[in-house]
mmCIF file of C-alpha atoms in Angstrom:
data_model
loop_
_atom_site.group_PDB
_atom_site.id
_atom_site.type_symbol
_atom_site.label_atom_id
_atom_site.label_comp_id
_atom_site.label_asym_id
_atom_site.label_seq_id
_atom_site.Cartn_x
_atom_site.Cartn_y
_atom_site.Cartn_z
ATOM 1 C CA MET Y 24 0.020 0.012 0.018
ATOM 2 C CA LYS Y 25 2.924 2.405 0.749
ATOM 3 C CA GLN Y 26 4.450 1.803 -2.593
ATOM 4 C CA ARG Y 27 1.067 2.239 -4.327
ATOM 5 C CA LEU Y 28 0.460 5.533 -2.592
ATOM 6 C CA ILE Y 29 3.913 6.935 -3.399
ATOM 7 C CA THR Y 30 3.556 5.856 -7.017
ATOM 8 C CA ALA Y 31 0.097 7.368 -7.265
ATOM 9 C CA LEU Y 32 1.167 10.581 -5.759
ATOM 10 C CA VAL Y 33 4.299 11.056 -7.947
ATOM 11 C CA ALA Y 34 2.564 9.811 -11.171
ATOM 12 C CA GLY Y 35 -0.518 11.940 -10.359
ATOM 13 C CA ILE Y 36 1.531 15.153 -9.958
ATOM 14 C CA PHE Y 37 3.516 14.285 -13.112
ATOM 15 C CA PHE Y 38 0.347 13.776 -15.059
ATOM 16 C CA MET Y 39 -1.268 16.938 -13.794
ATOM 17 C CA ILE Y 40 1.712 19.067 -14.744
ATOM 18 C CA PHE Y 41 1.134 18.131 -18.331
ATOM 19 C CA VAL Y 42 -2.637 18.528 -18.044
ATOM 20 C CA LEU Y 43 -2.116 22.068 -16.758
ATOM 21 C CA LEU Y 44 0.569 22.932 -19.361
ATOM 22 C CA GLY Y 45 -1.754 21.847 -22.143
ATOM 23 C CA GLY Y 46 -0.871 22.585 -25.746
ATOM 24 C CA GLU Y 47 2.033 20.731 -27.388
ATOM 25 C CA TRP Y 48 3.374 19.492 -24.027
ATOM 26 C CA PHE Y 49 0.152 17.695 -23.234
ATOM 27 C CA GLU Y 50 -0.210 16.420 -26.843
ATOM 28 C CA ALA Y 51 3.298 14.911 -26.755
ATOM 29 C CA PHE Y 52 2.576 13.365 -23.369
ATOM 30 C CA VAL Y 53 -0.627 11.781 -24.649
ATOM 31 C CA TYR Y 54 1.138 10.358 -27.703
ATOM 32 C CA LEU Y 55 3.753 8.848 -25.362
ATOM 33 C CA ILE Y 56 1.341 7.183 -22.919
ATOM 34 C CA ALA Y 57 -1.001 5.994 -25.680
ATOM 35 C CA THR Y 58 1.969 4.361 -27.529
ATOM 36 C CA ILE Y 59 3.090 2.666 -24.295
ATOM 37 C CA ALA Y 60 -0.420 1.381 -23.594
ATOM 38 C CA PHE Y 61 -0.619 0.037 -27.224
ATOM 39 C CA ILE Y 62 2.749 -1.813 -26.775
ATOM 40 C CA GLU Y 63 1.502 -3.220 -23.555
ATOM 41 C CA LEU Y 64 -1.392 -4.870 -25.338
ATOM 42 C CA LEU Y 65 0.993 -6.127 -27.989
ATOM 43 C CA ARG Y 66 3.004 -7.827 -25.364
ATOM 44 C CA MET Y 67 -0.133 -9.449 -23.894
ATOM 45 C CA ARG Y 68 -0.877 -10.857 -27.316
ATOM 46 C CA LYS Y 69 2.803 -11.685 -27.841
ATOM 47 C CA ILE Y 70 3.051 -9.749 -31.121
ATOM 48 C CA ALA Y 71 6.550 -8.463 -31.605
ATOM 49 C CA LYS Y 72 6.491 -4.680 -31.563
ATOM 50 C CA TYR Y 73 9.084 -4.275 -34.301
ATOM 51 C CA LYS Y 74 7.357 -6.487 -36.967
ATOM 52 C CA ILE Y 75 5.741 -4.842 -39.944
ATOM 53 C CA PRO Y 76 2.131 -5.109 -38.675
ATOM 54 C CA SER Y 77 3.042 -3.626 -35.355
ATOM 55 C CA VAL Y 78 4.860 -0.667 -36.934
ATOM 56 C CA VAL Y 79 1.883 -0.031 -39.288
ATOM 57 C CA SER Y 80 -0.481 -0.196 -36.347
ATOM 58 C CA ILE Y 81 1.554 2.260 -34.304
ATOM 59 C CA LEU Y 82 1.627 4.743 -37.232
ATOM 60 C CA MET Y 83 -2.107 4.238 -37.543
ATOM 61 C CA LEU Y 84 -2.486 4.989 -33.804
ATOM 62 C CA TRP Y 85 -0.501 8.254 -34.194
ATOM 63 C CA VAL Y 86 -2.717 9.295 -37.125
ATOM 64 C CA LEU Y 87 -5.898 8.738 -35.024
ATOM 65 C CA LEU Y 88 -4.399 10.745 -32.253
ATOM 66 C CA SER Y 89 -4.093 13.778 -34.550
ATOM 67 C CA PRO Y 90 -7.135 15.955 -34.091
ATOM 68 C CA GLU Y 91 -6.590 17.319 -37.629
ATOM 69 C CA LEU Y 92 -5.018 15.796 -40.764
ATOM 70 C CA GLY Y 93 -4.524 19.186 -42.412
ATOM 71 C CA MET Y 94 -0.735 18.955 -42.312
ATOM 72 C CA ILE Y 95 -0.703 15.579 -43.932
ATOM 73 C CA ASN Y 96 -3.128 16.724 -46.693
ATOM 74 C CA ALA Y 97 -1.102 19.870 -47.317
ATOM 75 C CA MET Y 98 2.203 18.000 -47.369
ATOM 76 C CA PHE Y 99 1.125 15.478 -50.001
ATOM 77 C CA ASP Y 100 -1.558 17.544 -51.696
ATOM 78 C CA VAL Y 101 -4.300 14.983 -50.904
ATOM 79 C CA HIS Y 102 -7.690 14.965 -49.223
ATOM 80 C CA ILE Y 103 -7.893 12.044 -46.868
ATOM 81 C CA ASN Y 104 -9.570 11.402 -43.570
ATOM 82 C CA LYS Y 105 -9.181 8.955 -40.718
ATOM 83 C CA THR Y 106 -11.674 6.532 -42.295
ATOM 84 C CA ASP Y 107 -9.511 6.350 -45.402
ATOM 85 C CA ILE Y 108 -6.411 5.619 -43.360
ATOM 86 C CA LEU Y 109 -8.169 3.025 -41.272
ATOM 87 C CA LEU Y 110 -9.421 1.303 -44.485
ATOM 88 C CA PHE Y 111 -5.968 1.397 -46.033
ATOM 89 C CA SER Y 112 -4.465 -0.125 -42.847
ATOM 90 C CA VAL Y 113 -7.023 -2.987 -42.918
ATOM 91 C CA ILE Y 114 -5.961 -3.804 -46.502
ATOM 92 C CA LEU Y 115 -2.275 -3.637 -45.526
ATOM 93 C CA LEU Y 116 -2.741 -5.905 -42.464
ATOM 94 C CA LEU Y 117 -4.923 -8.479 -44.277
ATOM 95 C CA SER Y 118 -2.409 -8.547 -47.184
ATOM 96 C CA TYR Y 119 0.346 -9.230 -44.736
ATOM 97 C CA THR Y 120 -1.461 -12.423 -43.564
ATOM 98 C CA VAL Y 121 -0.815 -13.764 -47.059
ATOM 99 C CA LEU Y 122 2.783 -12.526 -47.239
ATOM 100 C CA ALA Y 123 3.559 -14.044 -43.838
ATOM 101 C CA LYS Y 124 2.004 -17.381 -44.950
ATOM 102 C CA ASN Y 125 -0.574 -17.134 -42.088
ATOM 103 C CA ARG Y 126 2.071 -16.893 -39.342
ATOM 104 C CA PHE Y 127 0.455 -13.553 -38.825
ATOM 105 C CA THR Y 128 -3.213 -14.489 -38.724
ATOM 106 C CA PHE Y 129 -6.644 -12.899 -39.408
ATOM 107 C CA GLU Y 130 -7.130 -12.880 -35.615
ATOM 108 C CA ASP Y 131 -3.857 -11.008 -35.177
ATOM 109 C CA ALA Y 132 -4.934 -8.404 -37.718
ATOM 110 C CA GLY Y 133 -8.350 -8.024 -35.938
ATOM 111 C CA PHE Y 134 -6.679 -7.651 -32.609
ATOM 112 C CA LEU Y 135 -4.411 -4.909 -33.880
ATOM 113 C CA LEU Y 136 -7.228 -3.010 -35.495
ATOM 114 C CA ILE Y 137 -9.495 -3.146 -32.491
ATOM 115 C CA THR Y 138 -6.541 -2.153 -30.263
ATOM 116 C CA VAL Y 139 -5.774 0.786 -32.460
ATOM 117 C CA VAL Y 140 -9.401 2.063 -32.322
ATOM 118 C CA TYR Y 141 -9.699 1.345 -28.528
ATOM 119 C CA ILE Y 142 -6.457 3.077 -27.599
ATOM 120 C CA GLY Y 143 -6.426 5.709 -30.414
ATOM 121 C CA PHE Y 144 -9.913 7.154 -29.985
ATOM 122 C CA GLY Y 145 -9.803 6.764 -26.161
ATOM 123 C CA PHE Y 146 -6.754 9.004 -25.897
ATOM 124 C CA LEU Y 147 -7.825 11.272 -28.777
ATOM 125 C CA TYR Y 148 -10.716 12.411 -26.640
ATOM 126 C CA PHE Y 149 -8.178 13.429 -23.918
ATOM 127 C CA LEU Y 150 -6.827 15.897 -26.352
ATOM 128 C CA ILE Y 151 -10.166 17.086 -27.667
ATOM 129 C CA THR Y 152 -11.441 17.576 -24.105
ATOM 130 C CA ARG Y 153 -8.396 19.447 -22.936
ATOM 131 C CA ASN Y 154 -8.390 21.702 -26.024
ATOM 132 C CA ALA Y 155 -12.193 22.312 -26.064
ATOM 133 C CA GLU Y 156 -13.270 25.854 -26.561
ATOM 134 C CA ASP Y 157 -14.423 27.957 -23.572
ATOM 135 C CA VAL Y 158 -18.167 28.129 -23.040
ATOM 136 C CA ILE Y 159 -20.250 30.522 -20.831
ATOM 137 C CA ILE Y 160 -22.714 28.969 -18.459
ATOM 138 C CA GLU Y 161 -24.780 31.410 -16.420
ATOM 139 C CA GLY Y 162 -22.022 34.030 -16.521
ATOM 140 C CA HIS Y 163 -19.328 31.498 -15.595
ATOM 141 C CA VAL Y 164 -16.600 30.576 -18.106
ATOM 142 C CA VAL Y 165 -16.113 26.824 -18.382
ATOM 143 C CA THR Y 166 -12.816 25.855 -19.965
ATOM 144 C CA GLY Y 167 -11.804 22.502 -21.485
ATOM 145 C CA LEU Y 168 -9.305 22.234 -18.679
ATOM 146 C CA ALA Y 169 -12.131 22.531 -16.071
ATOM 147 C CA LYS Y 170 -14.149 19.750 -17.660
ATOM 148 C CA PHE Y 171 -11.019 17.588 -18.003
ATOM 149 C CA ILE Y 172 -10.261 17.985 -14.285
ATOM 150 C CA PHE Y 173 -13.968 17.414 -13.435
ATOM 151 C CA VAL Y 174 -13.816 14.030 -15.157
ATOM 152 C CA LEU Y 175 -10.554 13.112 -13.497
ATOM 153 C CA VAL Y 176 -11.906 14.038 -10.053
ATOM 154 C CA VAL Y 177 -15.042 11.847 -10.532
ATOM 155 C CA ILE Y 178 -13.037 8.948 -11.877
ATOM 156 C CA TRP Y 179 -10.455 9.052 -9.081
ATOM 157 C CA ALA Y 180 -13.229 9.371 -6.494
ATOM 158 C CA THR Y 181 -15.062 6.357 -8.014
ATOM 159 C CA ASP Y 182 -11.868 4.280 -7.888
ATOM 160 C CA SER Y 183 -11.199 5.249 -4.263
ATOM 161 C CA GLY Y 184 -14.764 4.653 -3.245
ATOM 162 C CA ALA Y 185 -14.867 1.295 -4.898
ATOM 163 C CA TYR Y 186 -11.633 0.262 -3.240
ATOM 164 C CA PHE Y 187 -12.423 1.417 0.324
ATOM 165 C CA PHE Y 188 -16.082 0.445 0.319
ATOM 166 C CA GLY Y 189 -15.093 -2.938 -1.169
ATOM 167 C CA LYS Y 190 -12.581 -3.449 1.649
ATOM 168 C CA ALA Y 191 -14.881 -2.436 4.390
ATOM 169 C CA PHE Y 192 -18.279 -3.802 3.296
ATOM 170 C CA GLY Y 193 -17.615 -6.106 0.260
ATOM 171 C CA LYS Y 194 -19.328 -9.471 0.571
ATOM 172 C CA HIS Y 195 -20.932 -10.146 -2.831
ATOM 173 C CA LYS Y 196 -18.606 -10.619 -5.794
ATOM 174 C CA LEU Y 197 -19.378 -8.402 -8.818
ATOM 175 C CA TRP Y 198 -17.862 -10.622 -11.507
ATOM 176 C CA PRO Y 199 -15.453 -13.117 -10.010
ATOM 177 C CA THR Y 200 -14.434 -14.815 -13.275
ATOM 178 C CA ILE Y 201 -13.131 -11.443 -14.594
ATOM 179 C CA SER Y 202 -12.011 -9.536 -11.434
ATOM 180 C CA PRO Y 203 -12.280 -11.612 -8.246
ATOM 181 C CA ASN Y 204 -11.476 -8.769 -5.918
ATOM 182 C CA LYS Y 205 -14.337 -6.411 -7.065
ATOM 183 C CA THR Y 206 -17.583 -6.527 -5.099
ATOM 184 C CA ILE Y 207 -21.093 -5.136 -5.637
ATOM 185 C CA GLU Y 208 -20.732 -3.103 -2.462
ATOM 186 C CA GLY Y 209 -17.519 -1.620 -3.781
ATOM 187 C CA GLY Y 210 -19.132 -0.718 -7.079
ATOM 188 C CA ILE Y 211 -22.088 1.007 -5.298
ATOM 189 C CA GLY Y 212 -19.616 2.863 -2.997
ATOM 190 C CA GLY Y 213 -17.582 4.022 -5.973
ATOM 191 C CA LEU Y 214 -20.696 5.376 -7.663
ATOM 192 C CA LEU Y 215 -21.802 7.226 -4.594
ATOM 193 C CA LEU Y 216 -18.401 8.766 -3.839
ATOM 194 C CA GLY Y 217 -17.989 9.699 -7.489
ATOM 195 C CA CYS Y 218 -21.367 11.515 -7.509
ATOM 196 C CA VAL Y 219 -20.487 13.321 -4.237
ATOM 197 C CA ALA Y 220 -17.168 14.418 -5.676
ATOM 198 C CA GLY Y 221 -18.843 15.636 -8.849
ATOM 199 C CA ILE Y 222 -21.508 17.587 -7.022
ATOM 200 C CA ILE Y 223 -18.877 19.255 -4.853
ATOM 201 C CA PHE Y 224 -16.866 20.237 -7.971
ATOM 202 C CA GLN Y 225 -20.081 21.599 -9.563
ATOM 203 C CA VAL Y 226 -20.733 23.799 -6.507
ATOM 204 C CA ILE Y 227 -17.177 25.131 -6.534
ATOM 205 C CA SER Y 228 -16.686 25.417 -10.289
ATOM 206 C CA PRO Y 229 -19.839 24.745 -12.357
ATOM 207 C CA VAL Y 230 -19.426 22.644 -15.484
ATOM 208 C CA ASN Y 231 -23.077 22.663 -16.478
ATOM 209 C CA ALA Y 232 -26.142 24.803 -15.956
ATOM 210 C CA SER Y 233 -28.155 21.890 -14.354
ATOM 211 C CA ILE Y 234 -27.077 19.982 -11.259
ATOM 212 C CA TRP Y 235 -29.250 17.075 -12.436
ATOM 213 C CA VAL Y 236 -27.254 16.876 -15.666
ATOM 214 C CA VAL Y 237 -24.062 16.808 -13.608
ATOM 215 C CA ILE Y 238 -25.457 14.025 -11.345
ATOM 216 C CA GLY Y 239 -26.433 12.039 -14.430
ATOM 217 C CA VAL Y 240 -22.982 12.542 -15.895
ATOM 218 C CA CYS Y 241 -21.363 11.434 -12.697
ATOM 219 C CA VAL Y 242 -23.369 8.204 -12.801
ATOM 220 C CA LEU Y 243 -22.287 7.600 -16.305
ATOM 221 C CA ILE Y 244 -18.663 8.254 -15.445
ATOM 222 C CA ALA Y 245 -18.849 5.914 -12.391
ATOM 223 C CA VAL Y 246 -20.521 3.085 -14.398
ATOM 224 C CA PHE Y 247 -18.393 3.295 -17.534
ATOM 225 C CA GLY Y 248 -15.169 3.974 -15.559
ATOM 226 C CA GLN Y 249 -15.700 0.737 -13.669
ATOM 227 C CA LEU Y 250 -16.759 -1.015 -16.846
ATOM 228 C CA GLY Y 251 -13.502 0.097 -18.552
ATOM 229 C CA ASP Y 252 -11.548 -1.295 -15.663
ATOM 230 C CA MET Y 253 -13.356 -4.628 -15.941
ATOM 231 C CA VAL Y 254 -12.692 -4.773 -19.737
ATOM 232 C CA GLU Y 255 -8.952 -4.417 -19.094
ATOM 233 C CA SER Y 256 -9.223 -7.089 -16.331
ATOM 234 C CA ALA Y 257 -10.878 -9.337 -18.933
ATOM 235 C CA PHE Y 258 -7.857 -8.819 -21.241
ATOM 236 C CA LYS Y 259 -5.439 -9.704 -18.493
ATOM 237 C CA ARG Y 260 -7.437 -12.852 -17.543
ATOM 238 C CA HIS Y 261 -7.541 -13.942 -21.143
ATOM 239 C CA TYR Y 262 -3.836 -13.501 -21.749
ATOM 240 C CA LEU Y 263 -2.892 -14.781 -18.270
ATOM 241 C CA VAL Y 264 -0.962 -11.624 -17.127
ATOM 242 C CA LYS Y 265 -1.190 -9.947 -13.695
ATOM 243 C CA ASP Y 266 -0.595 -6.427 -14.891
ATOM 244 C CA SER Y 267 -0.430 -4.755 -18.341
ATOM 245 C CA GLY Y 268 3.140 -3.537 -17.585
ATOM 246 C CA LYS Y 269 5.650 -2.622 -14.907
ATOM 247 C CA ILE Y 270 6.277 1.003 -15.587
ATOM 248 C CA LEU Y 271 4.328 2.117 -12.426
ATOM 249 C CA PRO Y 272 5.517 0.205 -9.266
ATOM 250 C CA GLY Y 273 2.582 -1.124 -7.322
ATOM 251 C CA HIS Y 274 0.114 -0.188 -10.050
ATOM 252 C CA GLY Y 275 1.327 -2.059 -13.118
ATOM 253 C CA GLY Y 276 1.302 -0.474 -16.574
ATOM 254 C CA ILE Y 277 -0.078 2.594 -18.272
ATOM 255 C CA LEU Y 278 -3.139 0.713 -19.330
ATOM 256 C CA ASP Y 279 -3.834 -0.318 -15.785
ATOM 257 C CA ARG Y 280 -4.034 3.307 -14.799
ATOM 258 C CA PHE Y 281 -5.832 4.740 -17.821
ATOM 259 C CA ASP Y 282 -8.362 2.017 -18.627
ATOM 260 C CA SER Y 283 -11.305 3.815 -17.020
ATOM 261 C CA MET Y 284 -10.405 7.122 -18.661
ATOM 262 C CA ILE Y 285 -10.277 5.903 -22.209
ATOM 263 C CA PHE Y 286 -13.754 4.483 -21.773
ATOM 264 C CA VAL Y 287 -15.261 7.491 -20.132
ATOM 265 C CA PHE Y 288 -14.072 10.410 -22.331
ATOM 266 C CA PRO Y 289 -15.560 8.944 -25.585
ATOM 267 C CA ILE Y 290 -18.893 8.326 -23.788
ATOM 268 C CA LEU Y 291 -18.975 11.971 -22.594
ATOM 269 C CA HIS Y 292 -18.395 13.162 -26.156
ATOM 270 C CA LEU Y 293 -21.044 10.783 -27.457
ATOM 271 C CA ILE Y 294 -23.611 12.385 -25.172
ATOM 272 C CA GLN Y 295 -22.241 15.797 -26.077
ATOM 273 C CA PHE Y 296 -21.379 16.750 -22.498
ATOM 274 C CA ILE Y 297 -17.962 17.717 -23.731
#
């Protein structure tokens, strides 16, 4: 627990420095952690990170992380979008299954494509949220930074509530075949603490005109945050690994720490909260 707390404190401060800096600093940081998370999943699947499909997939990931493709279009005098690039990557990966004489399989290609979309769009919405234009709500300016921090606060409160409520009151397993330590009581505690944290944030620094909208968003964050964590637990169960990586002592890998966030941010954009 001591190691976990120290790592969480140091990593949290490091992360928040880049969040506050924003701009190119934050963008470079997001590219870095997204790439590490992607490589962690490659290692789970035991796909070598230097082989042609892995390199193609990492390049595709970087393209998805670009909010705009204007520079690429201007450089090569073309008009392409991300859908075009995804389709071209599908063709490349499927063609490679033939060139590799099926040592690189259809399942491997599918894994890489889903992973690129999962990691790429998840982290893309980090950038879109942080760089969102200011809006005025009842005379109060709401920045992209404020909404980004609001989401972080609710996610971290949900994680803490789930952990401590689960330790204190947990008796009924939530989904033992996927994550044996998670309990129904912990899940409910996480949801409640996440909502409390969101309401306090709303009172101090409003992010929406309606408190009921904020409560509804907090519920979504708590539910999908825990679901994102469960999805990553399912990956680890399937590939028989304890953690996605070792870069964060006591916590595991990058994906272990950001699994909730890359589920939550796309959902909040889907409902147009951000």
